[in-house]
Amino acid sequence: MRTTLLDIPIEIVETIVENAFEWLVVVNQQGEIIYINKNYCDFLQVNRNDVIGMHVTDVIENSRMHIVAETGKEEIADLQYIRGNYMIANRIPIISNGEVVGAFGTVFFRDTQEWKKMNSHVKSMLAKIQTYIQDIDRSVKYGIEDILGESKEIRSLKEKVKMIAATDISVLIRGESGTGKELFAHSIHQLSNRSHQPFVKINCGAIPEHLLESELFGYEEGAFTGAKKGGKKGKFQLADGGTLFLDEIGDMPLNMQVKLLRALQEGEIESVGSTKTLSVDVRIIAATNRPLEKMMEEKRFREDLFYRINVIPFRIPAMRERMEDIPFLLEFFIKKITQRSGKRINHVEEEVLDVFNSYSWPGNIRELENVIEAAIHLTSNESITVDSLPDYIKDTSLYPLGKKKLKEILEETERKILQQSLNKYSDDKLAAAKVLGISKSTMYEKLKKYNLEN
């Protein structure tokens, strides 16, 4: 025998109604409350028995329940400001025998931040099954699940990505080469409301200065010698509605910085050879490993452009600042590389981890992956040993205990640190001295001592 709703005890029906929605209110055709669940009463700080029979506008601020009950027109996913927060609510008319007899309203997100967080969470889950979903934007190669690591810094950055992804705020991602800046840019786009729109990248440092303007803004037919027939769309036009990733923005020439700033401020571009302006809607994510503050002091980077792109700053930590992630990354890269190469690795010697933990990783996570790949191909068995590692890693990581005196080891280490500092700061001795916390004169003395003056 089939059971109907009428056969279910009233206590069960009440329990279902009470808990089916976090916040629920029902009004009659006159807009008077005939039911409101306990969760909603707790939030409003009212007694349920007191508000039953009251007009909904006397209980819930900015309510439109009485309007829906009167007009019979539903309102879906509407914003409503209640007690200091914007809520997202549904209001549905109740129809009986063809007539509107009331309405019920539910709040399914208590504030817009909760909605954004849930929106990002859902998109993050979709990314994990993107190989089974045909309409995922293939211009984005990476998602938040590709950001590897469990260190406090990485976990914090991943949460920050989820928090700001749904906005259209400009983001500036900073970090050394090889830290994964582009990966974060992809993740922000993938979790944003623009995720099904284009993600377009341009490397501002890899394109010659005289071509950068046409690459960014496009050109008209006949704009210059060699221009394609019919012209060409620029990156701004290609990214319209989506995200434009300006990689290595610190390498952009000053004259182009002016034109870029104008495009960002006005939301309009002008193709090379054209007199017409085009409106574009793009979200800007920029990235650089350059010291922009110092460049601004030296008038090599515009302050107004910096503040335009640096609304939400991201700093990606260097590998040496997240050494606790090395075992996790080691396991991941071994699995990835062995699957591709077909080689089996089932053990890593403890001494290898000691070497990795004592190395400074100037090439960051990219260098770590390259070293692991080299070690896998250099090992003659199924175990990665110190002998499997590239020579330069062993030479810079292991101290020759028992072979050299302490003074020699310290001097050798100091020389290597000085050399690494000069390499990192492009032989800028003053910058290297500042970072190392030594004076200009001390720096030059040590460079002379170790024959590093050139």
Short mmCIF file of C-alpha atoms in Angstrom, two decimals:
data_model
loop_
_atom_site.label_atom_id
_atom_site.label_comp_id
_atom_site.label_asym_id
_atom_site.label_seq_id
_atom_site.Cartn_x
_atom_site.Cartn_y
_atom_site.Cartn_z
CA MET A 1 0.00 0.00 0.00
CA ARG A 2 1.42 3.37 -1.02
CA THR A 3 2.05 5.94 1.75
CA THR A 4 1.04 9.56 1.11
CA LEU A 5 1.90 12.76 2.95
CA LEU A 6 -1.49 12.61 4.66
CA ASP A 7 -0.53 9.29 6.27
CA ILE A 8 2.63 10.74 7.90
CA PRO A 9 2.16 11.78 11.56
CA ILE A 10 1.97 15.56 12.02
CA GLU A 11 4.99 15.46 14.39
CA ILE A 12 7.20 14.10 11.59
CA VAL A 13 5.92 16.70 9.12
CA GLU A 14 6.65 19.47 11.66
CA THR A 15 10.18 18.13 12.19
CA ILE A 16 10.81 18.09 8.45
CA VAL A 17 9.49 21.62 7.94
CA GLU A 18 11.40 22.90 10.96
CA ASN A 19 14.75 21.56 9.76
CA ALA A 20 14.44 21.43 5.98
CA PHE A 21 15.60 25.04 5.70
CA GLU A 22 17.96 26.89 7.98
CA TRP A 23 15.65 29.93 8.00
CA LEU A 24 12.00 29.68 6.97
CA VAL A 25 9.01 32.01 7.28
CA VAL A 26 5.43 31.62 5.98
CA VAL A 27 2.89 34.44 5.65
CA ASN A 28 -0.78 34.57 4.69
CA GLN A 29 -2.23 36.72 1.89
CA GLN A 30 -2.28 39.74 4.21
CA GLY A 31 1.44 39.38 4.94
CA GLU A 32 0.91 38.14 8.51
CA ILE A 33 3.31 35.50 9.83
CA ILE A 34 1.64 32.13 10.25
CA TYR A 35 4.85 30.12 10.70
CA ILE A 36 8.52 30.84 11.35
CA ASN A 37 11.11 28.23 12.31
CA LYS A 38 13.26 28.34 15.45
CA ASN A 39 16.58 29.07 13.66
CA TYR A 40 15.12 32.21 12.11
CA CYS A 41 13.69 33.32 15.47
CA ASP A 42 17.07 32.80 17.14
CA PHE A 43 18.78 34.95 14.53
CA LEU A 44 16.15 37.70 14.79
CA GLN A 45 16.24 37.41 18.59
CA VAL A 46 12.45 37.14 18.85
CA ASN A 47 10.03 34.75 20.55
CA ARG A 48 8.12 32.59 18.09
CA ASN A 49 4.83 32.81 19.98
CA ASP A 50 5.09 36.60 20.06
CA VAL A 51 5.60 37.11 16.31
CA ILE A 52 2.96 34.67 15.02
CA GLY A 53 0.15 36.86 13.68
CA MET A 54 2.31 39.98 13.35
CA HIS A 55 2.84 41.60 9.95
CA VAL A 56 6.12 40.35 8.46
CA THR A 57 7.50 43.89 7.99
CA ASP A 58 7.26 44.44 11.76
CA VAL A 59 9.49 41.42 12.39
CA ILE A 60 11.90 41.15 9.43
CA GLU A 61 13.53 44.32 8.14
CA ASN A 62 13.38 45.01 4.40
CA SER A 63 11.04 42.04 3.93
CA ARG A 64 9.13 41.64 0.65
CA MET A 65 7.16 38.59 1.69
CA HIS A 66 3.88 40.56 1.80
CA ILE A 67 4.49 41.79 -1.77
CA VAL A 68 5.00 38.24 -3.06
CA ALA A 69 1.87 37.11 -1.20
CA GLU A 70 -0.06 39.92 -2.86
CA THR A 71 1.29 39.73 -6.42
CA GLY A 72 1.99 36.00 -6.68
CA LYS A 73 5.34 36.69 -8.37
CA GLU A 74 8.26 34.66 -7.01
CA GLU A 75 11.60 36.27 -6.19
CA ILE A 76 14.61 33.97 -6.50
CA ALA A 77 18.12 34.58 -5.11
CA ASP A 78 17.29 38.14 -4.04
CA LEU A 79 19.57 40.18 -1.81
CA GLN A 80 18.06 41.29 1.50
CA TYR A 81 19.80 43.36 4.16
CA ILE A 82 19.04 42.00 7.64
CA ARG A 83 20.79 42.86 10.90
CA GLY A 84 23.95 44.20 9.28
CA ASN A 85 24.37 41.55 6.58
CA TYR A 86 23.18 40.96 3.04
CA MET A 87 21.26 37.70 2.86
CA ILE A 88 20.39 35.70 -0.24
CA ALA A 89 16.75 34.65 -0.09
CA ASN A 90 13.98 32.96 -2.07
CA ARG A 91 10.33 34.08 -1.80
CA ILE A 92 7.72 31.75 -3.31
CA PRO A 93 3.94 32.33 -3.55
CA ILE A 94 1.63 29.64 -2.14
CA ILE A 95 -1.22 28.85 -4.57
CA SER A 96 -4.34 26.91 -3.69
CA ASN A 97 -7.18 26.26 -6.17
CA GLY A 98 -5.62 28.74 -8.56
CA GLU A 99 -5.47 31.56 -6.00
CA VAL A 100 -2.52 33.01 -4.10
CA VAL A 101 -3.16 32.38 -0.40
CA GLY A 102 0.25 33.35 1.00
CA ALA A 103 3.98 32.95 0.52
CA PHE A 104 6.96 31.24 2.09
CA GLY A 105 10.51 32.54 2.22
CA THR A 106 13.82 30.81 2.81
CA VAL A 107 17.33 32.10 3.35
CA PHE A 108 19.85 29.71 1.79
CA PHE A 109 22.92 31.88 2.30
CA ARG A 110 23.12 34.08 5.33
CA ASP A 111 25.46 36.59 3.71
CA THR A 112 27.15 37.22 0.40
CA GLN A 113 30.54 36.09 1.73
CA GLU A 114 29.04 32.70 2.54
CA TRP A 115 27.73 32.51 -1.02
CA LYS A 116 31.13 33.43 -2.48
CA LYS A 117 32.83 30.85 -0.30
CA MET A 118 30.36 28.15 -1.35
CA ASN A 119 30.65 29.22 -4.98
CA SER A 120 34.44 28.84 -4.85
CA HIS A 121 34.12 25.52 -3.02
CA VAL A 122 31.78 24.11 -5.66
CA LYS A 123 34.10 25.21 -8.48
CA SER A 124 37.04 23.69 -6.63
CA MET A 125 35.19 20.37 -6.47
CA LEU A 126 34.28 20.62 -10.16
CA ALA A 127 37.95 21.09 -11.01
CA LYS A 128 38.72 17.68 -9.53
CA ILE A 129 36.43 16.02 -12.07
CA GLN A 130 37.11 18.37 -14.96
CA THR A 131 38.27 15.53 -17.20
CA TYR A 132 34.69 14.28 -17.17
CA ILE A 133 33.11 17.67 -17.83
CA GLN A 134 33.22 18.84 -21.41
CA ASP A 135 32.47 22.52 -20.94
CA ILE A 136 35.30 23.40 -18.54
CA ASP A 137 37.38 26.25 -20.01
CA ARG A 138 40.47 24.53 -21.43
CA SER A 139 42.47 27.77 -21.44
CA VAL A 140 43.04 27.22 -17.72
CA LYS A 141 45.52 24.42 -17.10
CA TYR A 142 45.66 24.49 -13.31
CA GLY A 143 43.30 24.65 -10.35
CA ILE A 144 43.66 25.17 -6.64
CA GLU A 145 44.18 21.43 -6.17
CA ASP A 146 47.43 21.80 -8.16
CA ILE A 147 48.89 24.14 -5.53
CA LEU A 148 51.05 21.65 -3.68
CA GLY A 149 52.03 21.81 -0.03
CA GLU A 150 50.66 21.68 3.48
CA SER A 151 52.79 24.39 5.12
CA LYS A 152 51.04 27.19 6.98
CA GLU A 153 51.98 29.71 4.27
CA ILE A 154 50.55 27.63 1.43
CA ARG A 155 47.34 26.76 3.30
CA SER A 156 46.82 30.44 4.06
CA LEU A 157 47.33 31.43 0.41
CA LYS A 158 44.87 28.78 -0.80
CA GLU A 159 42.24 30.14 1.59
CA LYS A 160 42.98 33.64 0.34
CA VAL A 161 42.42 32.47 -3.24
CA LYS A 162 38.98 31.13 -2.27
CA MET A 163 38.10 34.36 -0.47
CA ILE A 164 38.89 36.78 -3.32
CA ALA A 165 38.30 34.64 -6.41
CA ALA A 166 34.61 35.57 -6.81
CA THR A 167 35.38 39.31 -6.84
CA ASP A 168 36.64 41.36 -9.79
CA ILE A 169 39.40 42.97 -7.73
CA SER A 170 42.84 43.30 -9.34
CA VAL A 171 45.49 40.97 -7.91
CA LEU A 172 49.28 41.34 -7.87
CA ILE A 173 51.16 38.07 -7.35
CA ARG A 174 54.77 38.44 -6.25
CA GLY A 175 57.44 35.86 -5.74
CA GLU A 176 60.75 34.59 -7.01
CA SER A 177 61.05 32.76 -10.30
CA GLY A 178 59.84 29.17 -10.03
CA THR A 179 57.51 29.66 -7.06
CA GLY A 180 54.31 29.06 -9.03
CA LYS A 181 52.88 32.53 -9.64
CA GLU A 182 51.07 31.49 -12.83
CA LEU A 183 49.53 28.52 -11.05
CA PHE A 184 47.91 30.89 -8.54
CA ALA A 185 46.64 33.10 -11.36
CA HIS A 186 44.98 30.10 -13.03
CA SER A 187 43.41 29.06 -9.72
CA ILE A 188 41.93 32.51 -9.07
CA HIS A 189 40.35 32.58 -12.53
CA GLN A 190 39.03 29.03 -12.25
CA LEU A 191 37.21 29.80 -8.99
CA SER A 192 35.90 33.17 -10.19
CA ASN A 193 32.56 34.09 -11.73
CA ARG A 194 34.50 34.51 -15.00
CA SER A 195 35.66 30.89 -15.04
CA HIS A 196 33.80 30.06 -18.27
CA GLN A 197 35.17 33.16 -19.98
CA PRO A 198 38.67 33.45 -21.52
CA PHE A 199 41.87 33.36 -19.48
CA VAL A 200 44.50 35.15 -21.55
CA LYS A 201 48.18 35.45 -20.67
CA ILE A 202 50.83 37.82 -21.93
CA ASN A 203 54.47 37.87 -20.81
CA CYS A 204 55.33 41.56 -20.67
CA GLY A 205 59.06 40.84 -20.58
CA ALA A 206 59.21 38.41 -23.49
CA ILE A 207 57.73 40.67 -26.18
CA PRO A 208 59.84 43.38 -27.86
CA GLU A 209 58.85 46.91 -26.82
CA HIS A 210 57.74 47.96 -30.33
CA LEU A 211 55.35 44.96 -30.54
CA LEU A 212 53.91 45.08 -27.03
CA GLU A 213 51.26 47.71 -27.78
CA SER A 214 49.81 45.78 -30.71
CA GLU A 215 49.91 42.56 -28.68
CA LEU A 216 47.94 44.18 -25.87
CA PHE A 217 45.49 46.31 -27.84
CA GLY A 218 45.50 44.78 -31.32
CA TYR A 219 45.87 46.63 -34.63
CA GLU A 220 43.85 47.63 -37.67
CA GLU A 221 44.52 46.51 -41.22
CA GLY A 222 47.32 48.59 -42.75
CA ALA A 223 48.40 49.98 -39.35
CA PHE A 224 52.05 49.20 -40.17
CA THR A 225 54.17 47.30 -42.65
CA GLY A 226 53.49 43.59 -42.32
CA ALA A 227 50.11 44.02 -40.58
CA LYS A 228 47.72 41.16 -41.30
CA LYS A 229 44.80 41.71 -43.62
CA GLY A 230 41.75 42.45 -41.51
CA GLY A 231 43.87 43.42 -38.52
CA LYS A 232 44.34 41.47 -35.32
CA LYS A 233 42.68 41.42 -31.93
CA GLY A 234 44.84 42.21 -28.92
CA LYS A 235 44.98 40.40 -25.59
CA PHE A 236 42.47 42.82 -24.03
CA GLN A 237 39.88 42.01 -26.70
CA LEU A 238 40.57 38.29 -26.47
CA ALA A 239 40.13 38.42 -22.68
CA ASP A 240 36.92 40.48 -22.80
CA GLY A 241 34.56 39.14 -20.15
CA GLY A 242 37.33 37.06 -18.61
CA THR A 243 40.76 37.46 -17.02
CA LEU A 244 43.96 39.00 -18.41
CA PHE A 245 47.14 37.71 -16.78
CA LEU A 246 49.99 40.20 -17.11
CA ASP A 247 53.05 38.11 -16.31
CA GLU A 248 56.39 39.83 -15.59
CA ILE A 249 54.66 43.21 -15.43
CA GLY A 250 57.78 44.66 -13.79
CA ASP A 251 59.53 44.35 -17.17
CA MET A 252 56.96 46.50 -18.99
CA PRO A 253 58.46 49.68 -20.55
CA LEU A 254 57.37 53.01 -19.05
CA ASN A 255 55.57 54.24 -22.16
CA MET A 256 53.45 51.09 -22.19
CA GLN A 257 52.73 51.46 -18.48
CA VAL A 258 51.00 54.76 -19.27
CA LYS A 259 48.81 53.17 -21.96
CA LEU A 260 48.01 50.18 -19.77
CA LEU A 261 46.98 52.44 -16.88
CA ARG A 262 44.65 54.39 -19.16
CA ALA A 263 43.02 51.15 -20.34
CA LEU A 264 42.52 49.98 -16.75
CA GLN A 265 41.11 53.31 -15.59
CA GLU A 266 38.74 53.88 -18.49
CA GLY A 267 37.85 50.29 -19.35
CA GLU A 268 38.53 51.25 -22.96
CA ILE A 269 41.27 50.48 -25.48
CA GLU A 270 42.30 51.84 -28.83
CA SER A 271 43.82 49.49 -31.40
CA VAL A 272 46.99 50.54 -33.19
CA GLY A 273 45.98 52.45 -36.33
CA SER A 274 42.42 53.05 -35.14
CA THR A 275 40.66 56.23 -34.01
CA LYS A 276 37.81 54.37 -32.31
CA THR A 277 37.75 53.22 -28.70
CA LEU A 278 36.45 49.83 -27.65
CA SER A 279 34.96 49.04 -24.24
CA VAL A 280 36.43 45.96 -22.60
CA ASP A 281 35.59 44.14 -19.38
CA VAL A 282 38.59 42.28 -18.02
CA ARG A 283 39.85 41.30 -14.60
CA ILE A 284 43.55 41.97 -14.17
CA ILE A 285 45.92 39.55 -12.47
CA ALA A 286 49.55 40.66 -12.63
CA ALA A 287 52.72 38.90 -11.52
CA THR A 288 56.35 39.88 -11.07
CA ASN A 289 59.56 38.92 -9.32
CA ARG A 290 60.92 42.45 -9.58
CA PRO A 291 61.26 44.89 -6.60
CA LEU A 292 58.51 47.29 -7.71
CA GLU A 293 58.88 49.62 -4.71
CA LYS A 294 62.55 50.19 -5.54
CA MET A 295 61.68 50.60 -9.21
CA MET A 296 59.14 53.29 -8.29
CA GLU A 297 61.83 55.17 -6.35
CA GLU A 298 64.03 54.98 -9.43
CA LYS A 299 61.11 56.13 -11.66
CA ARG A 300 61.17 52.84 -13.58
CA PHE A 301 57.66 51.81 -12.55
CA ARG A 302 54.67 54.13 -12.22
CA GLU A 303 53.19 54.52 -8.76
CA ASP A 304 49.65 55.02 -10.08
CA LEU A 305 49.85 51.76 -12.02
CA PHE A 306 51.26 49.96 -8.97
CA TYR A 307 48.33 51.01 -6.80
CA ARG A 308 45.89 50.13 -9.57
CA ILE A 309 47.10 46.51 -9.82
CA ASN A 310 48.11 45.97 -6.19
CA VAL A 311 44.58 45.98 -4.70
CA ILE A 312 44.98 42.41 -3.40
CA PRO A 313 48.66 41.51 -2.93
CA PHE A 314 49.81 37.88 -3.00
CA ARG A 315 53.32 36.92 -1.94
CA ILE A 316 54.29 33.37 -2.86
CA PRO A 317 56.94 32.03 -0.45
CA ALA A 318 60.27 30.79 -1.76
CA MET A 319 61.08 27.10 -1.40
CA ARG A 320 63.54 27.82 1.39
CA GLU A 321 60.68 29.39 3.38
CA ARG A 322 58.51 26.25 3.19
CA MET A 323 61.00 23.44 3.66
CA GLU A 324 58.42 21.39 5.58
CA ASP A 325 56.68 20.85 2.23
CA ILE A 326 59.66 19.00 0.73
CA PRO A 327 58.58 15.44 1.74
CA PHE A 328 55.10 16.07 0.33
CA LEU A 329 56.48 17.55 -2.90
CA LEU A 330 59.06 14.77 -3.20
CA GLU A 331 56.35 12.11 -3.06
CA PHE A 332 54.16 13.97 -5.56
CA PHE A 333 56.92 14.56 -8.13
CA ILE A 334 58.20 10.98 -7.89
CA LYS A 335 54.70 9.69 -8.64
CA LYS A 336 54.23 12.16 -11.50
CA ILE A 337 57.62 11.50 -13.13
CA THR A 338 57.59 7.71 -12.74
CA GLN A 339 54.12 7.51 -14.30
CA ARG A 340 55.43 9.43 -17.29
CA SER A 341 58.76 7.63 -17.60
CA GLY A 342 57.69 4.14 -16.60
CA LYS A 343 60.56 3.86 -14.13
CA ARG A 344 59.86 2.40 -10.68
CA ILE A 345 61.03 4.16 -7.51
CA ASN A 346 60.01 2.71 -4.15
CA HIS A 347 62.53 4.23 -1.73
CA VAL A 348 64.31 7.51 -0.97
CA GLU A 349 67.36 7.46 1.29
CA GLU A 350 67.17 9.62 4.42
CA GLU A 351 70.41 11.34 3.39
CA VAL A 352 68.63 12.69 0.30
CA LEU A 353 66.18 14.56 2.52
CA ASP A 354 69.12 15.91 4.53
CA VAL A 355 70.65 17.25 1.31
CA PHE A 356 67.36 18.78 0.21
CA ASN A 357 66.81 20.43 3.59
CA SER A 358 70.26 22.00 3.61
CA TYR A 359 70.08 23.35 0.05
CA SER A 360 68.82 26.91 -0.56
CA TRP A 361 66.75 26.15 -3.72
CA PRO A 362 67.34 29.38 -5.67
CA GLY A 363 65.19 27.94 -8.50
CA ASN A 364 62.40 27.13 -6.03
CA ILE A 365 59.76 24.46 -6.69
CA ARG A 366 60.61 24.32 -10.40
CA GLU A 367 64.22 23.46 -9.55
CA LEU A 368 63.08 20.85 -7.02
CA GLU A 369 61.02 19.07 -9.68
CA ASN A 370 63.94 19.16 -12.13
CA VAL A 371 66.33 17.74 -9.51
CA ILE A 372 63.92 14.90 -8.67
CA GLU A 373 63.47 14.09 -12.36
CA ALA A 374 67.24 14.01 -12.86
CA ALA A 375 67.70 11.78 -9.80
CA ILE A 376 65.07 9.32 -11.04
CA HIS A 377 66.85 8.99 -14.39
CA LEU A 378 70.31 8.87 -12.81
CA THR A 379 69.57 6.09 -10.32
CA SER A 380 70.45 2.54 -11.40
CA ASN A 381 67.94 0.84 -9.12
CA GLU A 382 64.58 1.53 -7.47
CA SER A 383 65.98 3.83 -4.78
CA ILE A 384 66.99 7.49 -4.93
CA THR A 385 70.32 7.93 -3.19
CA VAL A 386 72.67 10.86 -2.70
CA ASP A 387 74.73 9.48 -5.58
CA SER A 388 71.66 9.88 -7.82
CA LEU A 389 71.52 13.64 -7.24
CA PRO A 390 73.11 16.16 -9.62
CA ASP A 391 76.64 17.08 -8.57
CA TYR A 392 75.89 20.76 -7.96
CA ILE A 393 73.27 19.85 -5.35
CA LYS A 394 75.67 17.59 -3.47
CA ASP A 395 78.51 20.09 -3.72
CA THR A 396 76.49 22.96 -2.25
CA SER A 397 74.61 20.96 0.35
CA LEU A 398 77.06 18.63 2.10
CA TYR A 399 79.76 19.86 4.41
CA PRO A 400 83.06 17.94 4.11
CA LEU A 401 83.22 16.91 7.76
CA GLY A 402 86.46 15.17 8.64
CA LYS A 403 88.15 16.46 5.51
CA LYS A 404 88.39 20.20 6.22
CA LYS A 405 88.82 22.38 9.28
CA LEU A 406 85.90 24.42 10.62
CA LYS A 407 87.47 27.67 9.37
CA GLU A 408 87.74 26.28 5.84
CA ILE A 409 84.16 25.03 5.87
CA LEU A 410 82.88 28.40 7.13
CA GLU A 411 84.87 30.32 4.54
CA GLU A 412 83.67 28.05 1.75
CA THR A 413 80.08 28.44 2.92
CA GLU A 414 80.45 32.22 3.13
CA ARG A 415 81.85 32.36 -0.37
CA LYS A 416 78.90 30.34 -1.74
CA ILE A 417 76.38 32.58 0.04
CA LEU A 418 78.03 35.69 -1.37
CA GLN A 419 78.03 34.18 -4.86
CA GLN A 420 74.34 33.18 -4.59
CA SER A 421 73.45 36.68 -3.39
CA LEU A 422 75.23 38.31 -6.31
CA ASN A 423 73.50 35.94 -8.74
CA LYS A 424 70.10 36.66 -7.26
CA TYR A 425 70.51 40.44 -7.38
CA SER A 426 72.19 40.52 -10.80
CA ASP A 427 75.61 41.57 -9.39
CA ASP A 428 74.05 44.51 -7.51
CA LYS A 429 76.54 44.52 -4.64
CA LEU A 430 74.69 47.12 -2.56
CA ALA A 431 71.42 45.20 -2.77
CA ALA A 432 73.18 41.96 -1.81
CA ALA A 433 74.92 43.66 1.13
CA LYS A 434 71.63 45.08 2.38
CA VAL A 435 69.92 41.68 2.31
CA LEU A 436 72.87 40.02 4.06
CA GLY A 437 72.87 42.74 6.72
CA ILE A 438 76.45 43.90 6.17
CA SER A 439 77.91 47.28 5.31
CA LYS A 440 79.09 48.34 1.87
CA SER A 441 82.73 48.31 2.95
CA THR A 442 82.43 44.84 4.55
CA MET A 443 80.82 43.55 1.37
CA TYR A 444 83.69 44.77 -0.80
CA GLU A 445 86.27 43.35 1.64
CA LYS A 446 84.68 39.90 1.47
CA LEU A 447 84.34 40.02 -2.31
CA LYS A 448 88.03 40.87 -2.58
CA LYS A 449 88.93 38.09 -0.13
CA TYR A 450 87.11 35.47 -2.18
CA ASN A 451 88.03 36.96 -5.56
CA LEU A 452 84.38 37.75 -6.43
CA GLU A 453 84.92 41.37 -7.43
CA ASN A 454 84.10 40.91 -11.12
#
